[in-house]
Coordinates of C-alpha atoms in Angstrom, one line a residue:
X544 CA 85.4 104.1 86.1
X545 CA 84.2 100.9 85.9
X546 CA 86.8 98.9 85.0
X547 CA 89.4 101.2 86.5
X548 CA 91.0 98.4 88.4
X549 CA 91.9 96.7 85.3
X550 CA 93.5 99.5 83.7
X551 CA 95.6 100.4 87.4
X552 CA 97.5 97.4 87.5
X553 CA 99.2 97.8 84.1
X554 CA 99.4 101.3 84.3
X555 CA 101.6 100.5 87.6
X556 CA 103.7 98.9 85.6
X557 CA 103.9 102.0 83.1
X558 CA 104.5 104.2 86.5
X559 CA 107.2 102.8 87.6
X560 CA 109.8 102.3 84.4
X561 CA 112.8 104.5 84.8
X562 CA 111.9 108.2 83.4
X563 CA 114.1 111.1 83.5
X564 CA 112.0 111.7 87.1
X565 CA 112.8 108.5 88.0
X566 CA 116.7 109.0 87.8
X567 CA 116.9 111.6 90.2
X568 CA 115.7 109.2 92.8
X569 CA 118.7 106.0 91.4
X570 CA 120.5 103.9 94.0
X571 CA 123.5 105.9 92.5
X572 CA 122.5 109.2 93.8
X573 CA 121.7 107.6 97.2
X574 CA 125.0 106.1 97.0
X575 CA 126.9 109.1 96.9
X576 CA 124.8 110.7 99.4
X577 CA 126.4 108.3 102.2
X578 CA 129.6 107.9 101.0
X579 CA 130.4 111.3 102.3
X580 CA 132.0 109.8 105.3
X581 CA 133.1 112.5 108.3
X582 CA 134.2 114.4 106.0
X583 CA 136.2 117.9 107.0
X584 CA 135.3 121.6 106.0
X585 CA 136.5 124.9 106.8
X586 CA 133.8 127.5 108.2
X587 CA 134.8 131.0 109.6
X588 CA 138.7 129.8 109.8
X589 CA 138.1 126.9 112.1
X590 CA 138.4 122.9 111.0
X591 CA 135.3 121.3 112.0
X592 CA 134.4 117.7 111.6
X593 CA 130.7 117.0 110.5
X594 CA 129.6 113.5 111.1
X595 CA 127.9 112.0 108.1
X596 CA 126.1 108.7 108.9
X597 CA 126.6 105.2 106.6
X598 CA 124.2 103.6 105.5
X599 CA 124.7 100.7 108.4
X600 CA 122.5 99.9 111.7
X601 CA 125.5 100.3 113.6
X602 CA 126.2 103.4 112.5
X603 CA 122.3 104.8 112.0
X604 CA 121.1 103.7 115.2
X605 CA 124.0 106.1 117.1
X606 CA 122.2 109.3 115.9
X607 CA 121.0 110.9 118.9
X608 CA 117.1 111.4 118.5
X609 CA 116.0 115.0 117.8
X610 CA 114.7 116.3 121.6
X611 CA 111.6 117.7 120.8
X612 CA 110.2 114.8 120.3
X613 CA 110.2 112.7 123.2
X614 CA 109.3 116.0 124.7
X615 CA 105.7 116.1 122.4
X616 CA 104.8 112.8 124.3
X617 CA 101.2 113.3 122.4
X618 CA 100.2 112.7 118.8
X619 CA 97.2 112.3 116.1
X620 CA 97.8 109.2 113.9
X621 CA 95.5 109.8 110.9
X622 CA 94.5 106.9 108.4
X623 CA 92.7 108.2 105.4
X624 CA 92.3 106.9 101.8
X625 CA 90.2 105.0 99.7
X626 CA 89.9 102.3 102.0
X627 CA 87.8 105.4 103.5
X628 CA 84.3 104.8 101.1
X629 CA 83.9 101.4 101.9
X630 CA 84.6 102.3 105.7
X631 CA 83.7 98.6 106.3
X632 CA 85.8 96.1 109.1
X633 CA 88.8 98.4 108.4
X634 CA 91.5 99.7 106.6
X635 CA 92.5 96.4 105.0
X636 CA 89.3 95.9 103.3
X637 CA 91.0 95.3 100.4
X638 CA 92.7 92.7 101.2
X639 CA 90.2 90.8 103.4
X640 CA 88.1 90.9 100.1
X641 CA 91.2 90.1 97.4
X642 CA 94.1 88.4 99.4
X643 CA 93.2 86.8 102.4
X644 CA 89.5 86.7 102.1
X645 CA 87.0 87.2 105.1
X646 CA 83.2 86.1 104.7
X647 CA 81.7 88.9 105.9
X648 CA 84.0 91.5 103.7
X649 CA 83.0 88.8 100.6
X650 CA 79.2 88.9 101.4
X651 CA 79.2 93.0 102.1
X652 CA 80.5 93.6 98.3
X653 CA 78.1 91.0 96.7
X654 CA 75.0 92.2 98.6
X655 CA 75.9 95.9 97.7
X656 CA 77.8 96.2 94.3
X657 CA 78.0 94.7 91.0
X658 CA 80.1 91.5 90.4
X659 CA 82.3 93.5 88.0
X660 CA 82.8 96.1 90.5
X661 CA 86.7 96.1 91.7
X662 CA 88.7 98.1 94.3
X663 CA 89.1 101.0 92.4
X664 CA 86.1 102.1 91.5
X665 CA 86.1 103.2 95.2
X666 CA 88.3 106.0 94.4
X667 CA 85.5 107.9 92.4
X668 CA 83.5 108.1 95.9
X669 CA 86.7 109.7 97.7
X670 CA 85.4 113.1 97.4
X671 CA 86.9 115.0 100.5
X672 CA 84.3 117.4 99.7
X673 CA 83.9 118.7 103.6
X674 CA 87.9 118.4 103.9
X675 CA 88.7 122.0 105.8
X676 CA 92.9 121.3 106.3
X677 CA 92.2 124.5 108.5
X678 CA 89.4 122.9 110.4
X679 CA 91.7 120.0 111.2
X680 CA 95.0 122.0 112.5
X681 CA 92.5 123.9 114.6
X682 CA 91.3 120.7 116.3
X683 CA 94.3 119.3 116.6
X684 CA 96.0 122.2 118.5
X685 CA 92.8 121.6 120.9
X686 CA 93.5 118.1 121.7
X687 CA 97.0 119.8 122.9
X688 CA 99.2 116.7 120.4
X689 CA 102.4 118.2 119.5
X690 CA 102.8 116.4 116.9
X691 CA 100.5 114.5 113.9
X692 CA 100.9 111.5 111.5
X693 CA 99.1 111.8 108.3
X694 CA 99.2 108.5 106.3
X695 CA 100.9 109.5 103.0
X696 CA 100.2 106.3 101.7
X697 CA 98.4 102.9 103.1
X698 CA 99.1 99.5 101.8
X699 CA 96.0 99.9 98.7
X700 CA 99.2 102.1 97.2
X701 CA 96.9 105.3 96.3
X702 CA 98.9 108.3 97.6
X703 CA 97.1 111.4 99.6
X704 CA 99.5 113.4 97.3
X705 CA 100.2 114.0 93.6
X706 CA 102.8 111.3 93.5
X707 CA 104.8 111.5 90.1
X708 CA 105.0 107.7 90.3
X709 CA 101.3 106.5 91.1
X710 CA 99.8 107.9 87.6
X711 CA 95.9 108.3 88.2
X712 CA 96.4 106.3 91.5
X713 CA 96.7 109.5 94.0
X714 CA 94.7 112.0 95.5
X715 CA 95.1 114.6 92.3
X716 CA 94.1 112.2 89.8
X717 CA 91.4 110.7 90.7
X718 CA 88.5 111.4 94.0
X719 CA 89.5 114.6 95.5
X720 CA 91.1 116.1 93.3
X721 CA 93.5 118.0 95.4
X722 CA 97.0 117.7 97.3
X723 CA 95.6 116.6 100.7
X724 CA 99.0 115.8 102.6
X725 CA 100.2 119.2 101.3
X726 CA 96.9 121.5 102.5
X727 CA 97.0 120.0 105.9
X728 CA 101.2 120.6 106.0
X729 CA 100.1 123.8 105.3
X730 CA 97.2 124.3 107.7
X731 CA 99.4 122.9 110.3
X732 CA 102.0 124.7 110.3
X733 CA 100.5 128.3 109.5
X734 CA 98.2 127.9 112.1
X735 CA 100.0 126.0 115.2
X736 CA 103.6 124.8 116.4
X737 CA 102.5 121.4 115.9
X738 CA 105.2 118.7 114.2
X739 CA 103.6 117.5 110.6
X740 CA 104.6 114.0 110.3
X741 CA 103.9 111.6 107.4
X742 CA 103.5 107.5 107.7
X743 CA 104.3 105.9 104.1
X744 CA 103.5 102.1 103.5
X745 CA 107.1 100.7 101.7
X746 CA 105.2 97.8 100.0
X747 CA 101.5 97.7 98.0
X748 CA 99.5 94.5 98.3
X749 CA 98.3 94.0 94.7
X750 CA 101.2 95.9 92.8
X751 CA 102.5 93.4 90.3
X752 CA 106.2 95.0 90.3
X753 CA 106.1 94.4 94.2
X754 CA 104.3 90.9 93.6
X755 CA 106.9 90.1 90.6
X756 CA 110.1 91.3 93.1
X757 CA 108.4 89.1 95.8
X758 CA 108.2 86.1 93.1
X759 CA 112.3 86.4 93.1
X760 CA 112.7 86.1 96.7
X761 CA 113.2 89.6 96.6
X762 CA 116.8 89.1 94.6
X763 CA 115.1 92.2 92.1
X764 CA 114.5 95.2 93.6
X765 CA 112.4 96.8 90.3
X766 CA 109.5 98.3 92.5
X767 CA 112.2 99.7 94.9
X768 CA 114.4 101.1 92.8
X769 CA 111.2 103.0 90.9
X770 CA 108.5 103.2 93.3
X771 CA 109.4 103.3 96.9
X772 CA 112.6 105.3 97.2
X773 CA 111.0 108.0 94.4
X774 CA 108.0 107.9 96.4
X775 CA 110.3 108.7 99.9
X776 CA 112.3 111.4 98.0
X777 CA 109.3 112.8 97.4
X778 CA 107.0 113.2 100.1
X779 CA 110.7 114.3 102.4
X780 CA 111.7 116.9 99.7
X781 CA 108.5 118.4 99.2
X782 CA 106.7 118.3 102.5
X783 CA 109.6 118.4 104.6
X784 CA 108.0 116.1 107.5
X785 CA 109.2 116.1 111.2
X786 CA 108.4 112.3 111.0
X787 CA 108.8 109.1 108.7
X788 CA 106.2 106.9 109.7
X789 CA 107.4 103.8 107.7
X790 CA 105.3 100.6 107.5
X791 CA 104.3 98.1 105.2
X792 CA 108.5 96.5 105.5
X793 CA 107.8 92.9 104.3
X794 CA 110.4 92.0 102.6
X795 CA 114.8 92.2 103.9
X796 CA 115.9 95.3 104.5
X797 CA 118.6 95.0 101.6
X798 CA 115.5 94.6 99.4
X799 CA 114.2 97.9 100.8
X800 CA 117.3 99.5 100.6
X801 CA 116.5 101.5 104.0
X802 CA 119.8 101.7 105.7
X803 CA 120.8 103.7 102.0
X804 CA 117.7 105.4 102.3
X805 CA 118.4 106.3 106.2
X806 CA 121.9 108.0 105.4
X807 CA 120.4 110.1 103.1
X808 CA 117.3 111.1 105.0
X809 CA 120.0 111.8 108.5
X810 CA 122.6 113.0 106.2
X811 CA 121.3 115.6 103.6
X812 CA 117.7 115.8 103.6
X813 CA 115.9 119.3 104.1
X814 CA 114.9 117.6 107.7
X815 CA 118.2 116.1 108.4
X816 CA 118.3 118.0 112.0
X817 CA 115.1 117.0 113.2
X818 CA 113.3 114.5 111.4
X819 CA 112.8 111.0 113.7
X820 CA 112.0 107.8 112.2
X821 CA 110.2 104.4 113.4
X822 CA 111.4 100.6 113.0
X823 CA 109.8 99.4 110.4
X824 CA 112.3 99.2 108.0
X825 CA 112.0 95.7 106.8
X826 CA 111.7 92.3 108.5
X827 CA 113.9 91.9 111.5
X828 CA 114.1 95.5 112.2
X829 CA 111.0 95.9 114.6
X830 CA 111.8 96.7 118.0
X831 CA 115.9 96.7 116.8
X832 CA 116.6 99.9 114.9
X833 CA 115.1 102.6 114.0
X834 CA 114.7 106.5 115.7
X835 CA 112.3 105.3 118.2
X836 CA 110.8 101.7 118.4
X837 CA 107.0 101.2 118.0
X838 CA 107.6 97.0 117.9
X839 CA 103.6 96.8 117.3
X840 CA 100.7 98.3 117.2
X841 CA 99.2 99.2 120.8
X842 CA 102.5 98.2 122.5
X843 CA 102.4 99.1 125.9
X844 CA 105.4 97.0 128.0
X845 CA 104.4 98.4 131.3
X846 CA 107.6 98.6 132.4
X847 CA 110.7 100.8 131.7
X848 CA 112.1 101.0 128.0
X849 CA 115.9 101.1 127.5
X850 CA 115.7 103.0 124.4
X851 CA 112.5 105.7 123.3
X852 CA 109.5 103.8 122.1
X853 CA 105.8 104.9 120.7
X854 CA 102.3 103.4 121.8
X855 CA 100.3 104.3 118.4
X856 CA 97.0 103.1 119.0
X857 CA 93.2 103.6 117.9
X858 CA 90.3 105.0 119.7
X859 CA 88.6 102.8 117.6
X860 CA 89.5 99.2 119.1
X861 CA 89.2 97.5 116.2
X862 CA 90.2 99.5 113.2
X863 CA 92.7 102.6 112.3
X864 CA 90.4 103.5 109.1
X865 CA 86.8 105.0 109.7
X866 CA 84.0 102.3 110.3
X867 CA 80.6 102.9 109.8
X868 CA 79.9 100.0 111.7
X869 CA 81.1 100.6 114.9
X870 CA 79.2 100.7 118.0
X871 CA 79.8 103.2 121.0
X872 CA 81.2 100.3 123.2
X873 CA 83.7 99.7 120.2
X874 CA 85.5 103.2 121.0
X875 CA 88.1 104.0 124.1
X876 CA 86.0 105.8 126.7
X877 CA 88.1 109.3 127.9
X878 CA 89.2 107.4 131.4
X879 CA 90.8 104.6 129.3
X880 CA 92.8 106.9 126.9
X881 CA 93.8 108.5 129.5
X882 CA 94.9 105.5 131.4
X883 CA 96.8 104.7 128.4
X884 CA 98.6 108.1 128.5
X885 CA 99.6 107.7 131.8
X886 CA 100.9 104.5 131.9
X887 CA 102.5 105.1 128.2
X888 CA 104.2 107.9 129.4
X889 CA 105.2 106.5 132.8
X890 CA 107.3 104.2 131.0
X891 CA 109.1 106.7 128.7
X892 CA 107.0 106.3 125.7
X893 CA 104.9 108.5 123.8
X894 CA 101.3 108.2 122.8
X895 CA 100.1 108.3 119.0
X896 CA 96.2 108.2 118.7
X897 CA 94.6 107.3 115.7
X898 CA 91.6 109.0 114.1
X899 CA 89.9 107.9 110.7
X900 CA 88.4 110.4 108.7
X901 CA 85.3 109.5 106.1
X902 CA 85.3 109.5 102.8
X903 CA 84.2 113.3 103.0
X904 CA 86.8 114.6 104.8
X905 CA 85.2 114.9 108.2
X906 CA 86.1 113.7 111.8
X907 CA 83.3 112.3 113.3
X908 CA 81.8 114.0 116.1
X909 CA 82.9 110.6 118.9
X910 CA 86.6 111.2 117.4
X911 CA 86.3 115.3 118.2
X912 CA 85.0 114.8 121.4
X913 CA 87.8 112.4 122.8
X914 CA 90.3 115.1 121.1
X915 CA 88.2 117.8 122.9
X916 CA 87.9 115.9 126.0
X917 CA 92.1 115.5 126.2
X918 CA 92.9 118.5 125.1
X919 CA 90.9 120.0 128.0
X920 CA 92.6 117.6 130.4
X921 CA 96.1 118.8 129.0
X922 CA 95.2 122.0 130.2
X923 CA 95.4 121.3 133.5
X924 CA 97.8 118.8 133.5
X925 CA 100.1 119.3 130.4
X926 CA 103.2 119.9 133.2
X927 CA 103.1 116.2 134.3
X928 CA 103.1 115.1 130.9
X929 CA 105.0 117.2 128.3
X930 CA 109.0 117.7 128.8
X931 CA 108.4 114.8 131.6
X932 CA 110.6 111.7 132.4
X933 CA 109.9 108.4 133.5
X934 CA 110.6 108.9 137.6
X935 CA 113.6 106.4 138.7
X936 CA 112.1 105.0 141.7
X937 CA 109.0 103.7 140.3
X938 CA 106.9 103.6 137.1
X939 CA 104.1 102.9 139.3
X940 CA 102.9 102.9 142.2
X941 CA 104.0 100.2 145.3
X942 CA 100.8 99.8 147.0
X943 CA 97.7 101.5 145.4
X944 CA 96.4 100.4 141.7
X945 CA 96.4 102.5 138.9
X946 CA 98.5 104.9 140.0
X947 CA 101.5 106.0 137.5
X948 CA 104.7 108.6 138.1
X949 CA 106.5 111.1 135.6
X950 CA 108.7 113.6 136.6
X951 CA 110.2 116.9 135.3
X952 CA 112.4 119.2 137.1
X953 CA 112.3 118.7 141.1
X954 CA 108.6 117.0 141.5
X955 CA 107.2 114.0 141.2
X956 CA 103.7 113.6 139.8
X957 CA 101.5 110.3 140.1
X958 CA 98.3 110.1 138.1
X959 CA 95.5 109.2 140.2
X960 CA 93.2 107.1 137.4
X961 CA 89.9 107.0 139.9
X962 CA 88.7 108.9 143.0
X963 CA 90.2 107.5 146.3
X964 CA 87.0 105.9 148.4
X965 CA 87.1 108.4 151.3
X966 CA 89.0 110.7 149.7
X967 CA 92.4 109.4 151.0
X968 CA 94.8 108.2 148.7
X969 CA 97.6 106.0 149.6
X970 CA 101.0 105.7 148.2
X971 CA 103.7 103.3 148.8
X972 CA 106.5 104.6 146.2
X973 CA 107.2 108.1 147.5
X974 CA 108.9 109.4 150.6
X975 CA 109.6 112.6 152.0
X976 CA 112.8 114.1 151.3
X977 CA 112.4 117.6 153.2
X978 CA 110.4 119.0 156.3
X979 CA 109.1 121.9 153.3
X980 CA 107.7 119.0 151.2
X981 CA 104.4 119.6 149.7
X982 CA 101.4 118.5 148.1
X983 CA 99.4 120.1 145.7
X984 CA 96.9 118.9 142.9
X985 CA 97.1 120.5 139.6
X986 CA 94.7 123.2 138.9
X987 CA 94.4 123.9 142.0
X988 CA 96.4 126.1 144.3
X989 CA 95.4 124.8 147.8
X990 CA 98.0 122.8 149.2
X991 CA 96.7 119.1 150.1
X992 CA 96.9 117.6 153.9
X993 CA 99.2 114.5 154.2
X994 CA 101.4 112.6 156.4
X995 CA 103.2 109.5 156.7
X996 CA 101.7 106.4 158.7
X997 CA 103.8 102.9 158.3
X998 CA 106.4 104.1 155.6
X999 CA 103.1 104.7 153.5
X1000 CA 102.1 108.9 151.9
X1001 CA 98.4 109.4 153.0
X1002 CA 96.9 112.2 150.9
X1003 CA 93.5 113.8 151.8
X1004 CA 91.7 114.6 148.6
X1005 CA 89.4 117.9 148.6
X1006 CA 86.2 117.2 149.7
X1007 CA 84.7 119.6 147.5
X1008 CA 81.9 119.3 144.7
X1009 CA 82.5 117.6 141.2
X1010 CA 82.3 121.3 139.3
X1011 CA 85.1 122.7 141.5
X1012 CA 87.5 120.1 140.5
X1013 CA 89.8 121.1 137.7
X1014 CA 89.5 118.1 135.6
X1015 CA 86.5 115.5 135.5
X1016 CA 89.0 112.4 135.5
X1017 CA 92.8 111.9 135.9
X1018 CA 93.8 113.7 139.0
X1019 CA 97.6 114.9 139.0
X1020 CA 99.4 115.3 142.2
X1021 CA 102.2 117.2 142.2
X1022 CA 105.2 116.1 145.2
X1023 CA 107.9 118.4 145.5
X1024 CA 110.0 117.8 148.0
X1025 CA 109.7 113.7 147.7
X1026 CA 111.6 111.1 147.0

């Protein structure tokens, strides 16, 4: 293995020449996938018009997304690969040590490993050997997410799955051993009702088809044509994934071929009905097209969104991979992910939060315990937050801090982020709409005293002691009758 790296960069270029495989996966079979245009069949006696998407924005960006998942509001982002053994600064070790180099990431590899040591030789470390895909699901269902994000693929290019285009670069081949996306599909969806998503990285730093394509101004689409879109085909046809994660989209979206890629995946995939997508589909498209915007990591506008948008962010603050450097301040604290997932959520988008596996396959005991901790809270408060909308009159609150609204149905709920001193809270958004209006906090059936004093709600909170309270932080108040 030690001079793996030299042999992986030619045998990329082996990879990806057209093979019979290959074919299956040619522009031309994309081509006539979307040129199936409204077409018109007959079923049970009765014309019916079936609206097939083209491969344009205009035309991608009207399909309606699939309900469910704005409903989820809360997912499990999972980065996981090689970058994994290193578990240094973060997931782009690789290229703060090769592309755009970084002292500390320089000095950690020359203090640690022989000079002839490259990136690859890391793959021999990633064992998984404590992987438990069942383990995993069972966690996951306990932090209450409805839906998960399992990178596929990161920008180092090994794929998590036996990819017939990555020859002894994927998780079969070499480390591991074993199909890791497909035993977690598996484990999730034999053992919960959770959405199995999949994030794949269109571009690879250090692949020379990529780098030779990039050389042309991206006028050759060689590592597209045989890498990329095979790669897509793939992991849709085999793992059938709620979610396409994309990312990685340097490069024009005409390079990527995307909108062709799009038609297909809306069109005729196995997931056509309910697979949603991102905007990361090449540069430009961030925040423009796509299923459901993410615009960039940690985005949080704090306001209302026009169109459905996605907050993924990292318990970890500074990385998406595993660190084995982090400190305890480094990680969100309960109260803050849950400040996040209020005001996320207030605002009509959804929450992805990222954990990093090691090398080993295990989640660290500080990443299970923030899943443990929210799960517990969505106990008691999952009706505020799943199925809810953004309330009309206000995102949040008027007069008091920290306070952010949802609604489902005929109530209003506002998230109370910290105790109120004296135990009365103070609202400026809401009014009463009804002499029977009433306030209750979730998990607890006792109605709560209020009434209104200069246009303002004044709630009295229980004065009760900490281990009678349903939840230890993030009080929900639930308004019915309000306005």
């Amino acid at each position: 293995m030690k001079h793996l790296f030299a042999l992986v960069l030619p045998i990329l270029v082996l990879a990806t020449k057209p093979s019979q495989h290959d074919s299956d996966f040619s522009l031309r079979k994309l081509q006539n996938a979307v040129d199936r245009v409204n077409t018109t069949h007959e079923s049970k006696g009765k014309s019916e018009l079936v609206h097939t998407y083209q491969p344009t924005w205009d035309s991608l960006d009207s399909r309606p997304l699939p309900a469910w998942y704005d409903e989820a509001k809360f997912g499990i982002f999972i980065h996981w690969g090689v970058f994994s053994v290193p578990s240094f600064v973060s997931e782009w070790f690789w290229w703060y040590w090769k592309g755009s180099p970084q002292q500390k990431v320089v000095d950690f590899m020359s203090k640690n490993y022989p000079p002839e040591f490259t990136y690859a030789d890391f793959a021999k470390s990633f064992k998984a050997e404590f992987y438990d895909p069942n383990q995993w699901a069972d966690l996951f269902e306990e932090s209450g997410a409805q839906y998960i994000v399992l990178t596929s693929k990161h920008h180092e290019g090994f794929t998590n799955w036996p990819s017939s285009v990555s020859w002894n670069w994927n998780s079969k081949d070499v480390g591991p051993n074993r199909d890791l996306v497909g035993e977690l599909a598996t484990a999730i969806r034999n053992r919960t009702n959770i959405h199995f998503g999949l994030y794949h990285s269109l571009f690879e730093w250090f692949n020379p088809v990529y780098l030779a394509d990039k050389e042309t101004n991206f006028t050759r689409r060689n590592f597209v044509n045989d890498k990329t879109i095979p790669e897509l085909y793939e992991i849709v046809n085999t793992y059938k994934p709620d979610i396409v994660w994309s990312d990685g989209d340097a490069g024009p979206v005409e390079y990527w071929n995307s909108t062709g890629f799009l038609a297909w995946l809306y069109n005729e995939s196995p997931v056509k009905d309910t697979v949603v997508t991102n905007d990361r589909w090449g540069s430009g498209t961030a925040c423009k097209h796509g299923g459901y915007y993410t615009c960039q990591d940690r985005y949080n506008p704090g306001k209302l969104q026009n169109h459905k948008w996605e907050n993924c962010m990292t318990i970890d603050k500074r990385s998406w991979g595993y660190r084995r450097d982090a400190t305890i301040d480094e990680y969100l604290t309960i109260e803050e992910i849950l400040s996040t997932l209020a005001s996320t959520i207030s605002c009509g988008g959804n929450m992805l939060m990222n954990v990093g596996p090691t090398h080993e396959g295990t989640i660290v005991p500080i990443f299970q315990e923030r899943l443990k901790q929210i799960g517990s809270w969505l106990k008691v408060n999952g009706e505020a937050v799943y199925s809810s909308k953004p309330w009309p009159t206000a995102q949040n609150d008027s007069y008091t801090a920290n306070i952010w609204y949802t609604t489902k149905d005929s109530y209003v709920y506002a998230f109370v982020l910290s105790w109120p001193k004296d135990n009365l809270l103070v609202l400026g958004s809401p009014t009463a709409g009804s002499q029977e209006a009433k306030v209750t906090m979730l998990g607890r059936s006792e109605p709560l005293n209020w009434l209104v004093f200069n246009k303002q709600l004044q709630i009295t909170f229980p004065d009760i002691p900490a281990s009678d309270l349903p939840c230890q932080w993030a009080w929900v108040i639930r308004l019915a009758g309000f306005k």
